[in-house]
Coordinates of C-alpha atoms and ligand atoms in Angstrom, one line a residue:
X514 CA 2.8 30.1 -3.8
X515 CA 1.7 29.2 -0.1
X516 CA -2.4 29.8 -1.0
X517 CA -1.8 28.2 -4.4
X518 CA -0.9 24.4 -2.6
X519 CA -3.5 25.2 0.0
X520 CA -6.3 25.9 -2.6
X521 CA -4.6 22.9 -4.2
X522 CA -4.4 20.8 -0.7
X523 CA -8.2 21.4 -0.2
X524 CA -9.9 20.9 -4.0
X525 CA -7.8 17.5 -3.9
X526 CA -8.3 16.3 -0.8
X527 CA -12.5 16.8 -1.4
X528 CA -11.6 14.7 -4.2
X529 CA -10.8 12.0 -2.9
X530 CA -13.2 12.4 0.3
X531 CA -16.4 13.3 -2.9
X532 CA -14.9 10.2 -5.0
X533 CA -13.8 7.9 -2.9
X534 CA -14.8 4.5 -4.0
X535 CA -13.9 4.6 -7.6
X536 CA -10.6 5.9 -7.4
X537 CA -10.2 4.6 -3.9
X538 CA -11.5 1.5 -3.6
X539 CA -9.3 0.6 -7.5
X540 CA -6.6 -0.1 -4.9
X541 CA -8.1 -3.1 -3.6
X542 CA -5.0 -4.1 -2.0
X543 CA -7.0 -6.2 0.6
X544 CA -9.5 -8.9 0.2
X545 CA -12.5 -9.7 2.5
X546 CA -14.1 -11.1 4.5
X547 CA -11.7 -8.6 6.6
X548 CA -10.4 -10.1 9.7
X549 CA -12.3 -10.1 13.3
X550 CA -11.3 -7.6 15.5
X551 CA -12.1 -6.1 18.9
X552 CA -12.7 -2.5 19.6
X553 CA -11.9 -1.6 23.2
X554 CA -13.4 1.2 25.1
X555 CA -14.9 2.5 21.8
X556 CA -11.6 3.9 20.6
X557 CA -8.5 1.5 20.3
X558 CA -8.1 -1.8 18.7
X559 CA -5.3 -3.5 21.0
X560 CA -4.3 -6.3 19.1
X561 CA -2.8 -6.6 15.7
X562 CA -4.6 -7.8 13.0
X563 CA -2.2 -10.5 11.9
X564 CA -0.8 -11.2 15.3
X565 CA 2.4 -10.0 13.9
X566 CA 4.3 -6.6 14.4
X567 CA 4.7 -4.4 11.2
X568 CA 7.5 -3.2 9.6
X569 CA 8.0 0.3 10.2
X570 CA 9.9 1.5 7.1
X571 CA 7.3 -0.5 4.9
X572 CA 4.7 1.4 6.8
X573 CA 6.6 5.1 5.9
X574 CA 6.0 4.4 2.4
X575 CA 2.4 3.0 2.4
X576 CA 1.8 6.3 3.9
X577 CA 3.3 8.0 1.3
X578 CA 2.1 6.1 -1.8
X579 CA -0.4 7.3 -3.9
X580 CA -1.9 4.4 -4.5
X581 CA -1.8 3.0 -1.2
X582 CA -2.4 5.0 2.4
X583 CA -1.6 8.4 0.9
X584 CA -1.7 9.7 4.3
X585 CA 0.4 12.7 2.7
X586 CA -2.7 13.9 0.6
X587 CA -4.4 15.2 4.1
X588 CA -1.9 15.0 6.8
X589 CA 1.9 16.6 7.2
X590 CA 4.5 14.0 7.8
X591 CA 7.7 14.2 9.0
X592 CA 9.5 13.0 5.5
X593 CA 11.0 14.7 2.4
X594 CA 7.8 15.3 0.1
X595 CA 7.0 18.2 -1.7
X596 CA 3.7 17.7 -1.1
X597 CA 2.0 17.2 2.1
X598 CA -2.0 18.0 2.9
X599 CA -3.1 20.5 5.6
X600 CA -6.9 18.8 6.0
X601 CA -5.9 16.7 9.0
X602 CA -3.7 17.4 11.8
X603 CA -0.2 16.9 11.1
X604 CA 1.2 13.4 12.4
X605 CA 4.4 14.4 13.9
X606 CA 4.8 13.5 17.1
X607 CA 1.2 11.5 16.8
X608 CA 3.0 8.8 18.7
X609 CA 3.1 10.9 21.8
X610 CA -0.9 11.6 21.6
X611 CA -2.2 8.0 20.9
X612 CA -1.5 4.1 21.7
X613 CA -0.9 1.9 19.2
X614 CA -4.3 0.3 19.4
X615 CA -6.3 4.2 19.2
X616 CA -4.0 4.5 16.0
X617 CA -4.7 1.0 14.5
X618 CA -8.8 2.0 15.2
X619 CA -8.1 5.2 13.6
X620 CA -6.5 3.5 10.4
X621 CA -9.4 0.7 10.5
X622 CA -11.8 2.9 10.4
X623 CA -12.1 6.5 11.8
X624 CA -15.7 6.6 11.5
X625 CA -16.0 4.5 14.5
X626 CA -14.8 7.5 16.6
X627 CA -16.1 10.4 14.4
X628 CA -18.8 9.9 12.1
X629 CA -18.4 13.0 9.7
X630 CA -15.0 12.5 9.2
X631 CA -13.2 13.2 5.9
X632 CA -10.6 10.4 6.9
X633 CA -11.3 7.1 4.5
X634 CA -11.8 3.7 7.1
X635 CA -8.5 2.2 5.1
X636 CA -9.9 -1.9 6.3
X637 CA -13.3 -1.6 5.9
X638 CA -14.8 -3.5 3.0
X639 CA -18.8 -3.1 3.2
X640 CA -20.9 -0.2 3.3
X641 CA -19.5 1.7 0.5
X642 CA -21.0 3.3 -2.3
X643 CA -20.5 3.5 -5.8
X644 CA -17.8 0.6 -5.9
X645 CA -16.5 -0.7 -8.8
X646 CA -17.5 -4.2 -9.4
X647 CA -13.9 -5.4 -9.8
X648 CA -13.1 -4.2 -6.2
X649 CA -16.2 -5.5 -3.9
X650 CA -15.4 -6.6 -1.3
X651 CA -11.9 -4.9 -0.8
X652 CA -10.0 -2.9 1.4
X653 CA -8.1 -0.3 0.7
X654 CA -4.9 -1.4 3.1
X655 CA -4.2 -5.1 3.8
X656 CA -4.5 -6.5 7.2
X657 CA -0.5 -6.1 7.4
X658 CA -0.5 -3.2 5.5
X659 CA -2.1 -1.4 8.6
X660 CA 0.0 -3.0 11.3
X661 CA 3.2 -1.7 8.8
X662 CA 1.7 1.9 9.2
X663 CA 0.5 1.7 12.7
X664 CA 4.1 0.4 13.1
X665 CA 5.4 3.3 11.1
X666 CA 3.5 5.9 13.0
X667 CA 4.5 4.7 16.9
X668 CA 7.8 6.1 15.4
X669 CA 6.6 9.6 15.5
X670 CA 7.4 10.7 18.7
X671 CA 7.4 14.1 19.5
X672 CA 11.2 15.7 20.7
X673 CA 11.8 15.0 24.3
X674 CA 12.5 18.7 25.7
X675 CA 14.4 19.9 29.0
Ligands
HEC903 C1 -9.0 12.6 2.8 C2 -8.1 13.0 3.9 C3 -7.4 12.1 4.8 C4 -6.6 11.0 4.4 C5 -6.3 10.4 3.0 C6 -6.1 10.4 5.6 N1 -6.6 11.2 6.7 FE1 -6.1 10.9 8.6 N2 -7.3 12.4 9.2 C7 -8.0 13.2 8.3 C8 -8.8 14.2 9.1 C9 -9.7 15.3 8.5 C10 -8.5 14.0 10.5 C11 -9.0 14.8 11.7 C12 -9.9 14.0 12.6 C13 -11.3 13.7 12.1 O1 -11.7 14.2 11.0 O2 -12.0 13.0 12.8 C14 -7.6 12.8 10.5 C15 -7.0 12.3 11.7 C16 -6.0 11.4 11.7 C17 -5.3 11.0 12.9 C18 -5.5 11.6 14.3 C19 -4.5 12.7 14.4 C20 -4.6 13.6 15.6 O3 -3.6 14.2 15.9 O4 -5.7 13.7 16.2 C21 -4.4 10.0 12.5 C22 -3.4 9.3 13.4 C23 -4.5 9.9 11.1 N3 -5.5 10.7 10.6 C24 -3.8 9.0 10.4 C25 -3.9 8.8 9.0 C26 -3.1 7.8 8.2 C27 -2.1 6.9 8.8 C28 -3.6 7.9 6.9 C29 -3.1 7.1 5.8 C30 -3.3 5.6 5.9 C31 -4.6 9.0 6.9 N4 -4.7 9.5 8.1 C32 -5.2 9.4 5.7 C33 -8.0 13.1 7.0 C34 -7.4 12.2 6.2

């Protein structure tokens, strides 16, 4: 049933992009104020946001977690789901397309780099609507949490061919 999981893909990911901040934002794993960072040349954030490097098979299953990332829900990954979203491009190989610091940016907050995005900005904790009083004030990722994935991701090379 291929237009079955698309129709799926599609209703849920506008879901989550309609209602984000309720059912988003009850994640909270993160607390503010979130931590400084620099953006250089408008796209990439160099440095990490704890000063320490992430763990990379933590990262693999933030992505995957439903109540964390859930990267799955809009991108295709290159592990064993039976689910994966079609609404963003799929992130194998993503690793071979961006730097570390583009990704981290991209994690942080994609709507630094494309306003009308459907992507959520995963450390961002003003500026939302609609949040439930419980989770002012939160992000949806920790600072390591981010670094873990960004981690996670620079694994994703594409295949080296001959
Ligand atoms: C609600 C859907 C949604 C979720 C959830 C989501 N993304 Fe995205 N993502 C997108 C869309 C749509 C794009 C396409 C670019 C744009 O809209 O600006 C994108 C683009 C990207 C890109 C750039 C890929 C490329 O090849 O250009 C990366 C990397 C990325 N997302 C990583 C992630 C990670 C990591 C997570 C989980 C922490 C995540 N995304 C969660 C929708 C989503």
């Amino acid at each position: 049933m291929k237009v079955g999981r698309r129709v799926l893909a599609t209703l849920f990911a506008a879901a989550i992009a309609a209602a984000p901040f309720a059912a988003q934002q009850a994640v909270g794993q993160g607390k503010a104020p979130v931590v400084k960072y620099k953006i250089v040349d408008e796209d990439s954030i160099p440095e990490s946001l704890t000063g320490k490097p992430g763990d990379p098979e933590k990262g693999k299953k933030w992505a995957i977690a439903g109540r964390l990332g859930h990267c799955i829900a809009c991108h295709v990954m290159p592990v064993d789901q039976p689910y994966m979203g079609e609404v963003g491009p799929s992130l194998v190989g993503v690793a071979s397309r961006y730097e570390a610091g583009q990704l981290r940016m991209l994690i942080v907050n994609p709507k630094v780099i494309n306003e009308d995005t459907m992507m959520p900005a995963f450390y961002k904790a003003d500026g939302f609507h609609r949040v439930r009083k419980a989770f002012v004030g939160t992000t949806m990722l920790s600072a390591q949490q981010v670094e873990d994935i960004v981690a996670y991701l620079m694994t994703l090379k594409e295949e080296e061919k001959d």
